[in-house]
PDB file of C-alpha atoms in Angstrom:
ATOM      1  CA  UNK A   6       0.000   0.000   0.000  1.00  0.00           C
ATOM      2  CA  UNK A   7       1.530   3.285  -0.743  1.00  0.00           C
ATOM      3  CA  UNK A   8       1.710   5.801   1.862  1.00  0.00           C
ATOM      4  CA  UNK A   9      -0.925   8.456   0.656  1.00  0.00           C
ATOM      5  CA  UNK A  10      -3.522   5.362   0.353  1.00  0.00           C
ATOM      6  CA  UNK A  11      -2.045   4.732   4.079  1.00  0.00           C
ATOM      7  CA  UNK A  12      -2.196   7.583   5.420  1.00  0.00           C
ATOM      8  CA  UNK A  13      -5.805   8.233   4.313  1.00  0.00           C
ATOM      9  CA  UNK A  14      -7.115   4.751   5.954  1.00  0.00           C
ATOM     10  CA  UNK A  15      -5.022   5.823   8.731  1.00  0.00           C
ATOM     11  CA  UNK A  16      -7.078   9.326   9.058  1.00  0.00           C
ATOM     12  CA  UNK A  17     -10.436   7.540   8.430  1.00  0.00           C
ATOM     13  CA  UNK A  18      -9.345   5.026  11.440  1.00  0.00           C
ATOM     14  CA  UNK A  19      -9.229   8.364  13.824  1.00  0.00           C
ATOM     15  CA  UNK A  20     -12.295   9.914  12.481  1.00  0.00           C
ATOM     16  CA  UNK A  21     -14.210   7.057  12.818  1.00  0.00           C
ATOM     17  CA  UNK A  22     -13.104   6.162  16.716  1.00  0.00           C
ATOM     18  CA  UNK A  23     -13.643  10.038  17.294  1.00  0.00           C
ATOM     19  CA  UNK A  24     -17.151   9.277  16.169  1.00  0.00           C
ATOM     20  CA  UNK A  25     -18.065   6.706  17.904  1.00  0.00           C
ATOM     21  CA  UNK A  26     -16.667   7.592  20.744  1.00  0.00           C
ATOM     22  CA  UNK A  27     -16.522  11.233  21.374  1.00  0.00           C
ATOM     23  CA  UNK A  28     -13.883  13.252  23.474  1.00  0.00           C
ATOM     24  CA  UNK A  29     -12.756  13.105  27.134  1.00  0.00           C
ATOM     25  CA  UNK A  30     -11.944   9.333  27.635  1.00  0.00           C
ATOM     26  CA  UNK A  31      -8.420   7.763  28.925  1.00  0.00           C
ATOM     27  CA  UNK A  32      -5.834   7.496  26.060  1.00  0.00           C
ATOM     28  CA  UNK A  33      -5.495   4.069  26.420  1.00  0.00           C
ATOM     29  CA  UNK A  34      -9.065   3.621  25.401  1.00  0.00           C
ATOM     30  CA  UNK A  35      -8.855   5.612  22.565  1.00  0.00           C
ATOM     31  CA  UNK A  36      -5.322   3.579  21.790  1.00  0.00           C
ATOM     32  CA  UNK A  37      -7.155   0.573  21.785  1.00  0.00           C
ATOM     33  CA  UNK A  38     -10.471   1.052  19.737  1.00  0.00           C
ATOM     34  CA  UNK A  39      -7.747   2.451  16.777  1.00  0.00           C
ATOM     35  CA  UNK A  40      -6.352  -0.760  17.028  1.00  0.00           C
ATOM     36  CA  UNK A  41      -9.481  -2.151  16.295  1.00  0.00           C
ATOM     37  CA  UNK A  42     -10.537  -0.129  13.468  1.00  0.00           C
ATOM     38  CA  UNK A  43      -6.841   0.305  11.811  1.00  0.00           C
ATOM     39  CA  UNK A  44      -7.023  -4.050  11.815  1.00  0.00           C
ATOM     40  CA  UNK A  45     -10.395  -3.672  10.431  1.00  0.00           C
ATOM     41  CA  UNK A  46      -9.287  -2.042   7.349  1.00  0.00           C
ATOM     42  CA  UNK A  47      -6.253  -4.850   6.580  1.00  0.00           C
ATOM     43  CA  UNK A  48      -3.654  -3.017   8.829  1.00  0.00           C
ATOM     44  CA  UNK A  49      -0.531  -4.012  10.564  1.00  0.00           C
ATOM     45  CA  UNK A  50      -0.713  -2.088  13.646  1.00  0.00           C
ATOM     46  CA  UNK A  51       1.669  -2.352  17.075  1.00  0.00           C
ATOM     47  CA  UNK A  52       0.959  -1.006  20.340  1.00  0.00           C
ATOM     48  CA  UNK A  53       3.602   0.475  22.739  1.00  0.00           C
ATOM     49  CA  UNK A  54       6.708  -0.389  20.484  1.00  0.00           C
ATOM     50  CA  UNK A  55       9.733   0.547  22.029  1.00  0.00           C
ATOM     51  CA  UNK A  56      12.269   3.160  20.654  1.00  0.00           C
ATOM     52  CA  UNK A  57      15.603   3.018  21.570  1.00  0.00           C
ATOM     53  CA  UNK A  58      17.587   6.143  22.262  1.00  0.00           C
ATOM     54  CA  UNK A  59      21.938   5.868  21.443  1.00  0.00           C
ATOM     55  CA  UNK A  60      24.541   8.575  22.334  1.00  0.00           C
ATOM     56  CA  UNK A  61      27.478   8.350  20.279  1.00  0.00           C
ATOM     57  CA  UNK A  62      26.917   4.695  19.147  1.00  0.00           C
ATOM     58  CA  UNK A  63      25.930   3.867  22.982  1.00  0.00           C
ATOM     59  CA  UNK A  64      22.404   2.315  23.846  1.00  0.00           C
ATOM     60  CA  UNK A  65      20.957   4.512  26.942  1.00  0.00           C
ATOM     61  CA  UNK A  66      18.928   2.270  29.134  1.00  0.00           C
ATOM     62  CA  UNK A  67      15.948   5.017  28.443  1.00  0.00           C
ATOM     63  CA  UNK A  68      14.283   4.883  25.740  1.00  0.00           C
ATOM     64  CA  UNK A  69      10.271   6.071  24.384  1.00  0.00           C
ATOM     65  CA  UNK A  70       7.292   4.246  23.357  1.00  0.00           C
ATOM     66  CA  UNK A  71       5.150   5.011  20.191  1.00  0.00           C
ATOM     67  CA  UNK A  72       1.862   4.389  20.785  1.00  0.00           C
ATOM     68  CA  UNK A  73       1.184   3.270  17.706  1.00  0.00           C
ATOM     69  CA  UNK A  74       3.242   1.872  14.693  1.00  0.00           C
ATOM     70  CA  UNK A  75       1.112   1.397  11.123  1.00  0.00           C
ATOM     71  CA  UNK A  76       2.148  -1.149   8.704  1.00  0.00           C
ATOM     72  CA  UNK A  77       6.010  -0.025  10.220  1.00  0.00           C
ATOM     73  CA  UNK A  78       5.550   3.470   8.347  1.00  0.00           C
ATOM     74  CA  UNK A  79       3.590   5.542  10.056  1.00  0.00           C
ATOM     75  CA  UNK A  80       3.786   6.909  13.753  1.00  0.00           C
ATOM     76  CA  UNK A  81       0.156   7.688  15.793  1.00  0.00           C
ATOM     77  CA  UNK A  82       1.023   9.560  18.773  1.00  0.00           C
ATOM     78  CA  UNK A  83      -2.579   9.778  21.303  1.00  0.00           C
ATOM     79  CA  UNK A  84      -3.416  12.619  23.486  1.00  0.00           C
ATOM     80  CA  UNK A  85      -6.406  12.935  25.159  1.00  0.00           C
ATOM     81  CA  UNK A  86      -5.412  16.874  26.884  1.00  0.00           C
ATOM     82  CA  UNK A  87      -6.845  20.369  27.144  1.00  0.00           C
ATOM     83  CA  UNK A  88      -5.103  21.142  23.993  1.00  0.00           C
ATOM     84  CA  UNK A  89      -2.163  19.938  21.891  1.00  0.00           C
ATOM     85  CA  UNK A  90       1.228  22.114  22.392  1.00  0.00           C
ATOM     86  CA  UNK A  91       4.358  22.923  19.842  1.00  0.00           C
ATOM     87  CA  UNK A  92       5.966  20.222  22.942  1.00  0.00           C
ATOM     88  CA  UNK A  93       3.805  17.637  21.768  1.00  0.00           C
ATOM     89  CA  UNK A  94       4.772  18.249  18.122  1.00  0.00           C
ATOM     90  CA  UNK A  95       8.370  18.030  18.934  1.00  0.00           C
ATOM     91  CA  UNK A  96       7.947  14.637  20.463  1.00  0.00           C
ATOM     92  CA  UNK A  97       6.858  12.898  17.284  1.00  0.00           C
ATOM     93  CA  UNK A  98       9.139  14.791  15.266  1.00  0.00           C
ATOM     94  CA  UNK A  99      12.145  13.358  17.604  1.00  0.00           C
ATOM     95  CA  UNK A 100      10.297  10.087  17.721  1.00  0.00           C
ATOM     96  CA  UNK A 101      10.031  10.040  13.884  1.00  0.00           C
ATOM     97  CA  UNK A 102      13.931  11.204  13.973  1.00  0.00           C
ATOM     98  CA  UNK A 103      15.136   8.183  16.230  1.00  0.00           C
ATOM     99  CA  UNK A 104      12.876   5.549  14.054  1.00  0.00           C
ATOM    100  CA  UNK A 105      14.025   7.062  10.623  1.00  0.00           C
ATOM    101  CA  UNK A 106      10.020   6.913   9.671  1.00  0.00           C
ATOM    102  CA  UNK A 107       8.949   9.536   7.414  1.00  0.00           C
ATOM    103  CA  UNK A 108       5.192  10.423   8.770  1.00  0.00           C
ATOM    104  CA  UNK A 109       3.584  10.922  11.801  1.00  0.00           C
ATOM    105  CA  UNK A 110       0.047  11.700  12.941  1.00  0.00           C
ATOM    106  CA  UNK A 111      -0.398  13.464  16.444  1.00  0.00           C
ATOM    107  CA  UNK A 112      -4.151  13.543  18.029  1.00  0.00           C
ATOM    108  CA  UNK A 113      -5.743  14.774  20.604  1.00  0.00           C
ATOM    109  CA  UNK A 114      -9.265  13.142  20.853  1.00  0.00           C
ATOM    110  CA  UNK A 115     -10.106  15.323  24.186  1.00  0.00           C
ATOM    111  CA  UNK A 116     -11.280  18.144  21.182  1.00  0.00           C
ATOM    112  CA  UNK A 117     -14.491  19.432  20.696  1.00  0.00           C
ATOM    113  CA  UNK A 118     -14.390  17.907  17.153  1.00  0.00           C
ATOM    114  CA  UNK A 119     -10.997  16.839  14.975  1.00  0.00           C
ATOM    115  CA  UNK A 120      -9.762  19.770  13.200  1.00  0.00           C
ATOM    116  CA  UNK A 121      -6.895  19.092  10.633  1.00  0.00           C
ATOM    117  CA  UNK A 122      -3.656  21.350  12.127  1.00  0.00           C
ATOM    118  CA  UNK A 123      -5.940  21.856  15.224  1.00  0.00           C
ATOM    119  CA  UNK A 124      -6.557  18.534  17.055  1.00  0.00           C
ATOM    120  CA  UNK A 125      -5.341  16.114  14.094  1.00  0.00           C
ATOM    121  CA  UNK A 126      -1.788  17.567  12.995  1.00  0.00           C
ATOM    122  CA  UNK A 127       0.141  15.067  10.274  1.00  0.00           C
ATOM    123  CA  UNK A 128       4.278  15.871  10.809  1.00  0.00           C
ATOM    124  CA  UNK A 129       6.561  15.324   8.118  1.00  0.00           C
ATOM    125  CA  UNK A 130      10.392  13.850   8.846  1.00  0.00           C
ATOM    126  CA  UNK A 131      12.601  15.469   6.474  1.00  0.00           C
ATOM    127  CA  UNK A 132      15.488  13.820   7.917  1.00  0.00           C
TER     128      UNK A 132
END
């Protein structure tokens, strides 16, 4: 699948959980009904995959975990917060830096509704 047909499952995935669930639930519910609906459109997804961080070659004994990994392309990073902040954008930008992926989606379902740059912000990698 190429990555604009992914990407666009990927947003129909969020839109449809944000429907049928509305805002102001725990991340980790959210995490797991887009697990459901990303596998019900013929998607590889994983949950909590670990990133490792290196300094200088060295493996830290820290590291992150992306919430979600699609079909080992695309980074989801869930929110469920008062609003999103440039912080938050940083964090999948680093994330998508440290897995050498090229796109990431960061969402906050806590929104009044999903607003593209708002509450549903796609961030680019350009290495």
């Amino acid at each position: 699948m190429e990555l604009h047909e992914l990407t666009y499952e990927i947003k129909g995935s969020i839109y449809e959980v944000f429907k049928e669930l509305g805002a102001g639930l725990y991340e980790s519910i959210y995490e797991k009904a887009l697990i459901i609906e990303l596998k019900s459109r013929g998607l590889q997804v994983e949950s909590q995959v670990q990133l490792p961080v290196f300094y200088k070659g060295d493996k830290l004994d820290l590291g992150y975990r992306l919430d979600l990994l699609v079909n080992d392309q695309v980074i989801i990073e869930i929110k469920s917060i008062e609003e999103l902040h440039d912080v938050h954008k940083k964090q999948l930008l680093t994330y998508l830096k440290l897995s050498n992926k090229t796109v990431g989606y960061l969402v906050n379902f806590n929104a009044k509704k999903l607003v593209d740059r708002e509450s549903l912000i796609r961030i680019v990698n350009g290495y």
